[in-house]
Structures are given as structure tokens and as C-alpha cells.
CSV table of C-alpha atoms in Angstrom, one decimal:
chain,number,residue,atom,x,y,z
A,1,MET,CA,-75.6,365.8,75.1
A,2,ASN,CA,-77.2,365.4,71.6
A,3,LEU,CA,-75.2,364.4,69.5
A,4,VAL,CA,-76.6,365.1,66.2
A,5,ASN,CA,-77.2,369.0,67.2
A,6,ILE,CA,-73.5,368.9,67.9
A,7,ALA,CA,-72.9,367.5,64.4
A,8,LYS,CA,-75.2,370.1,62.6
A,9,HIS,CA,-73.3,372.9,64.2
A,10,LEU,CA,-70.0,371.4,63.6
A,11,LEU,CA,-70.9,371.2,60.2
A,12,TYR,CA,-71.7,374.7,60.2
A,13,LEU,CA,-68.2,376.0,61.2
A,14,PRO,CA,-66.1,374.5,58.7
A,15,GLU,CA,-68.5,375.7,56.2
A,16,ARG,CA,-68.5,379.3,57.5
A,17,GLU,CA,-65.1,379.2,58.0
A,18,PHE,CA,-64.2,378.3,54.2
A,19,SER,CA,-66.0,378.2,50.6
A,20,ASN,CA,-68.8,375.0,50.3
A,21,GLU,CA,-66.8,373.3,47.6
A,22,GLY,CA,-68.7,370.4,46.4
A,23,SER,CA,-65.8,367.1,45.7
A,24,ARG,CA,-66.3,364.2,45.6
A,25,THR,CA,-65.8,362.7,48.9
A,26,SER,CA,-62.6,360.9,49.6
A,27,ALA,CA,-61.3,357.7,51.1
A,28,ASP,CA,-59.1,359.6,53.2
A,29,GLU,CA,-61.8,362.1,54.5
A,30,ILE,CA,-63.8,359.1,55.2
A,31,VAL,CA,-61.5,357.6,57.8
A,32,ALA,CA,-61.4,361.0,58.9
A,33,SER,CA,-64.8,361.4,59.3
A,34,GLU,CA,-65.2,358.1,60.9
A,35,GLN,CA,-62.0,359.0,63.9
A,36,LEU,CA,-63.8,362.1,64.6
A,37,PHE,CA,-67.2,360.3,64.9
A,38,GLU,CA,-65.2,358.3,67.4
A,39,VAL,CA,-64.4,361.2,69.1
A,40,LEU,CA,-68.1,362.5,69.0
A,41,LYS,CA,-69.2,359.2,70.4
A,42,SER,CA,-67.5,360.1,73.5
A,43,PHE,CA,-69.4,363.4,74.4
A,44,LYS,CA,-72.4,361.2,74.9
A,45,ASP,CA,-74.0,360.8,78.3
A,46,SER,CA,-71.8,363.6,79.5
A,47,ARG,CA,-72.4,366.5,81.5
A,48,PHE,CA,-68.9,368.0,80.4
A,49,SER,CA,-65.9,368.5,78.1
A,50,GLU,CA,-63.0,370.2,77.8
A,51,LEU,CA,-59.9,369.6,75.0
A,52,ASP,CA,-56.5,369.5,76.9
A,53,VAL,CA,-53.9,370.9,74.2
A,54,TYR,CA,-50.9,370.1,75.2
A,55,GLN,CA,-46.9,370.0,74.7
A,56,THR,CA,-44.0,367.6,75.5
A,57,LEU,CA,-40.8,366.3,74.4
A,58,ASP,CA,-41.1,363.1,73.1
A,59,PHE,CA,-39.0,360.5,70.6
A,60,ASP,CA,-38.8,361.3,67.7
A,61,ASP,CA,-38.2,358.5,64.8
A,62,GLU,CA,-38.2,360.9,61.6
A,63,TYR,CA,-34.9,362.1,63.4
A,64,ASP,CA,-32.9,363.6,60.0
A,65,GLU,CA,-29.7,364.7,61.1
A,66,THR,CA,-28.7,366.4,57.4
A,67,THR,CA,-25.8,368.4,58.9
A,68,ASP,CA,-23.8,365.2,59.4
A,69,LYS,CA,-24.2,363.3,55.9
A,70,GLU,CA,-21.2,365.0,54.7
A,71,GLU,CA,-18.6,362.4,53.6
A,72,GLY,CA,-15.1,362.4,54.1
A,73,THR,CA,-13.8,360.3,51.3
A,74,ASP,CA,-12.0,362.4,49.4
A,75,GLU,CA,-8.5,362.4,50.6
A,76,GLU,CA,-6.8,360.6,53.8
A,77,GLU,CA,-6.0,363.1,56.4
A,78,SER,CA,-4.7,362.5,59.6
A,79,LEU,CA,-5.9,363.7,63.4
A,80,ASP,CA,-2.4,363.8,65.1
A,81,ASP,CA,-0.4,365.4,61.8
A,82,THR,CA,1.7,367.9,63.8
A,83,ASP,CA,3.3,369.4,61.2
A,84,ASP,CA,3.6,372.9,60.7
A,85,PHE,CA,1.4,373.5,64.2
A,86,ASP,CA,3.2,376.3,65.9
A,87,GLU,CA,3.7,374.6,70.0
A,88,ASN,CA,3.3,377.9,71.1
A,89,GLN,CA,-0.3,378.2,69.8
A,90,GLN,CA,-0.9,375.3,72.8
A,91,GLN,CA,-2.0,377.4,75.2
A,92,ASN,CA,-4.0,379.8,73.0
A,93,ILE,CA,-6.0,376.9,72.1
A,94,TYR,CA,-6.9,376.1,76.4
A,95,ASN,CA,-7.4,379.5,76.3
A,96,HIS,CA,-10.3,379.6,73.7
A,97,PHE,CA,-12.1,376.9,74.2
A,98,THR,CA,-14.6,375.8,77.3
A,99,LEU,CA,-13.9,372.4,78.6
A,100,GLU,CA,-17.0,371.3,77.5
A,101,GLU,CA,-16.4,372.8,74.1
A,102,MET,CA,-14.4,370.2,73.7
A,103,GLU,CA,-15.6,367.1,75.0
A,104,GLU,CA,-18.2,368.3,72.4
A,105,ILE,CA,-15.9,368.2,69.7
A,106,VAL,CA,-14.4,365.3,70.5
A,107,GLU,CA,-17.5,363.2,70.8
A,108,TRP,CA,-18.4,364.5,67.8
A,109,VAL,CA,-15.4,363.7,66.0
A,110,ASP,CA,-15.4,359.5,67.5
A,111,GLN,CA,-18.8,359.4,66.2
A,112,HIS,CA,-17.7,360.0,63.0
A,113,PRO,CA,-14.0,358.5,62.4
A,114,ASN,CA,-14.3,358.7,58.5
A,115,TYR,CA,-14.6,362.6,58.5
A,116,LYS,CA,-11.5,363.9,56.6
A,117,PHE,CA,-10.3,367.5,58.9
A,118,THR,CA,-11.7,370.0,56.6
A,119,THR,CA,-15.9,368.6,57.4
A,120,ILE,CA,-14.5,368.6,60.9
A,121,LYS,CA,-13.2,372.2,60.3
A,122,HIS,CA,-16.4,373.6,59.1
A,123,ARG,CA,-18.3,372.1,61.7
A,124,PHE,CA,-16.2,373.5,64.5
A,125,GLN,CA,-14.8,377.0,63.1
A,126,LYS,CA,-12.5,377.3,65.8
A,127,VAL,CA,-10.4,374.0,65.2
A,128,LYS,CA,-7.8,375.5,62.7
A,129,HIS,CA,-5.9,372.3,63.2
A,130,PRO,CA,-5.3,368.7,63.5
A,131,ILE,CA,-3.4,368.7,66.3
A,132,TYR,CA,-6.1,370.5,68.1
A,133,ILE,CA,-7.9,367.1,68.7
A,134,THR,CA,-5.2,365.6,70.0
A,135,ARG,CA,-4.9,368.6,72.9
A,136,PHE,CA,-8.3,368.1,73.5
A,137,ARG,CA,-8.1,364.6,75.0
A,138,GLU,CA,-5.2,365.2,76.4
A,139,TYR,CA,-6.9,368.1,78.1
A,140,ILE,CA,-9.9,365.5,79.3
A,141,ARG,CA,-8.0,363.2,80.3
A,142,LYS,CA,-6.6,365.1,82.6
A,143,ASN,CA,-10.1,366.5,83.5
A,144,GLY,CA,-11.6,362.7,83.7
A,145,THR,CA,-13.4,363.6,86.8
A,146,ARG,CA,-15.2,366.1,85.0
A,147,PHE,CA,-16.3,364.0,82.3
A,148,GLU,CA,-17.4,360.7,84.0
A,149,LYS,CA,-19.9,363.2,85.8
A,150,LEU,CA,-20.6,364.9,83.0
A,151,GLU,CA,-21.2,361.0,81.0
A,152,LYS,CA,-23.2,360.1,84.8
A,153,ILE,CA,-25.8,363.0,84.5
A,154,LYS,CA,-26.5,362.4,80.7
A,155,GLN,CA,-27.5,358.9,81.4
A,156,PHE,CA,-29.4,359.8,84.1
A,157,MET,CA,-31.1,362.0,82.6
A,158,TRP,CA,-32.0,360.1,79.6
A,159,ASP,CA,-33.7,357.1,81.6
A,160,GLU,CA,-35.6,359.1,83.5
A,161,PHE,CA,-36.9,360.7,80.4
A,162,TYR,CA,-37.3,357.4,78.7
A,163,VAL,CA,-39.3,356.5,81.7
A,164,LYS,CA,-41.5,359.3,81.9
A,165,ARG,CA,-42.4,359.2,78.1
A,166,ALA,CA,-42.2,355.2,77.3
A,167,VAL,CA,-43.9,353.8,80.6
A,168,GLU,CA,-45.8,356.2,82.3
A,169,LYS,CA,-46.8,357.7,79.4
A,170,GLU,CA,-46.2,361.8,81.3
A,171,ALA,CA,-45.5,365.0,79.4
A,172,VAL,CA,-41.5,366.1,79.7
A,173,HIS,CA,-40.3,369.5,79.1
A,174,ASP,CA,-36.7,371.3,79.0
A,175,THR,CA,-37.5,372.3,82.9
A,176,ASP,CA,-38.0,368.5,83.3
A,177,LEU,CA,-34.5,367.8,81.9
A,178,GLU,CA,-33.0,370.5,83.9
A,179,LEU,CA,-34.1,369.1,86.9
A,180,PHE,CA,-33.1,365.3,86.3
A,181,ALA,CA,-29.1,367.4,85.4
A,182,ILE,CA,-29.2,369.1,88.8
A,183,GLN,CA,-30.7,366.3,90.8
A,184,LYS,CA,-27.9,363.9,89.3
A,185,ALA,CA,-24.6,366.6,89.8
A,186,ARG,CA,-26.2,367.1,93.4
A,187,GLU,CA,-25.6,363.4,93.7
A,188,LEU,CA,-21.8,363.6,92.5
A,189,LYS,CA,-21.1,366.3,94.6
A,190,TRP,CA,-21.1,368.7,91.8
A,191,ASP,CA,-23.0,371.8,93.1
A,192,ASN,CA,-22.2,374.4,90.7
A,193,PHE,CA,-23.2,372.6,88.1
A,194,ILE,CA,-25.0,374.5,85.6
A,195,VAL,CA,-27.3,373.1,82.8
A,196,SER,CA,-27.0,375.4,79.7
A,197,GLU,CA,-29.3,375.7,77.0
A,198,SER,CA,-26.4,374.3,74.5
A,199,PHE,CA,-26.1,371.2,76.6
A,200,LEU,CA,-29.4,370.8,76.5
A,201,THR,CA,-30.0,371.4,73.1
A,202,ARG,CA,-27.0,368.6,72.4
A,203,PHE,CA,-28.8,366.4,74.8
A,204,LYS,CA,-31.8,366.0,73.0
A,205,LYS,CA,-30.2,366.2,69.2
A,206,LYS,CA,-27.5,363.4,70.1
A,207,ASN,CA,-30.7,361.3,71.5
A,208,ARG,CA,-33.2,362.2,69.1
A,209,ILE,CA,-36.1,363.9,71.2
A,210,SER,CA,-38.0,366.1,69.5
A,211,SER,CA,-41.2,368.5,71.0
A,212,ARG,CA,-44.2,367.7,70.1
A,213,ARG,CA,-48.4,368.8,70.5
A,214,TYR,CA,-51.1,367.1,71.6
A,215,ASN,CA,-54.4,366.9,72.1
A,216,LYS,CA,-56.9,365.3,74.4
A,217,ILE,CA,-60.2,365.0,75.4
A,218,ILE,CA,-61.4,364.9,78.6
A,219,THR,CA,-64.9,363.8,79.4
A,220,ARG,CA,-67.4,363.6,82.7
A,221,ALA,CA,-70.3,361.0,82.6
A,222,SER,CA,-73.4,362.8,84.0
A,223,SER,CA,-74.6,361.4,87.6
A,224,ILE,CA,-78.1,359.4,87.3
A,225,ARG,CA,-79.0,359.7,90.6
A,226,LYS,CA,-82.7,358.1,91.9
A,227,VAL,CA,-84.8,360.2,93.9
A,228,CYS,CA,-86.2,359.0,97.3
A,229,THR,CA,-89.0,360.3,99.5
A,230,LEU,CA,-90.5,359.6,103.1
A,231,GLU,CA,-93.7,358.4,101.9
A,232,GLY,CA,-95.4,355.4,103.4
A,233,ILE,CA,-92.7,355.4,106.2
């Protein structure tokens, strides 16, 4: 391929698409052009090129959990305070929360031990009283086998994700995370385990995983074949 012809047409495209504003070239623009030139050189001696655009889940180094920045320092509140709590509400708790919801709430509370109850209540509006947390812990303890299996599934998902992205450099999607979870659940004899959208969302948020888009140029070098004749044989 003729790189000069490619560069000329590449210049024509932005001039046609955008106004040709005369301005001094900045340092950032020079760096960008040098990077583009390196890409352009990859087309030399190639007969076929394509742009592979793909999305993958990746480690989010700039993760900012803004919703978790509320401070709980205004007053002391105990999550074990049982004053003014009607014990008849205990069964009502179990009727309005799934085990997965209880696990999510307790996990979040344990991650933020200094947060006051008003902050917890604001985040989880169905939690009406501090003793709810105590009841959740009791219920989870009685169903510990399920909880332990869930933790093993999450750990397996993370291990597989890390290997795929950090070691093998492969693209990973939500469907892959779902397959990892189901694979481990089957291994643990949890045949009716279902990967919900909320489960995946919480897993990605906890492990700071986000979706990113990548562009990759694929070129194939032209083969140079020698022509042989039968003359002189």
C-alpha cells in the first residue's frame, strides 16, 4: 500500500467533515499525529487491513464509589438497639427480604462499620429499624451453607475474570461472568442457582469492574512469491 496516498486521503476526510480552522499545532496534536503515523506504518507491505472494535469488562482504576462517601459521624447509633421494636415485626422482616437482599445489606454494613443507622436506612429504605440488621445476621447464620456457597461462587468469578483479562488478555463480557457463576454453582451442587442482573451489578461494583471499548487494527503482510519456469530442464 502507498502510505502517502493513504495520508492524503486521511487529511481530506477531516477537512471535509470539519471546518479547516487555521491554528498553530499544539504539542498534544504533534504527539497524536506521531502515534497515528506509527499506526499508518503498520499498513505498509500489507494487502488486507481491518479495524476490530470490541468491548470488554476491565479493571476500573478510576472507580469512584461516590454513593459510599457519606460520613456517619454526627451521632452514635447502635445497630443492636432494640428499643421501641415490636417483636411481632420479626416475621414481617423475613417476608419482605430475600436472603440475597439480607446478605447484600449485611455485607455493606460490615464494609462501613462507622456509618450511622440513618445513612444505612437512606441507602436501604426497607430497613426500618437497627434490629433488622441483627435479625438478618441470625437468618444468614442459619442458612450459612448457602452463604458460603455464594462466597465461593463470587471468588471463582473473580479468579476466572482476572486470569482472562490480566493473564490471557482476552475480552470478557457479562455472559462470561454468568457462565463462571453457573459453572461453580453446578460444581457445588447448587443446580437451581440463577444469576440475576442485580447479582452481576453488585459483583462488578464490589470488584471495580467496568465496560470499556477497544480498537485494534489487523493487517496481513503481502506474500512475495517467486515465479519458476521449466526452461532449461
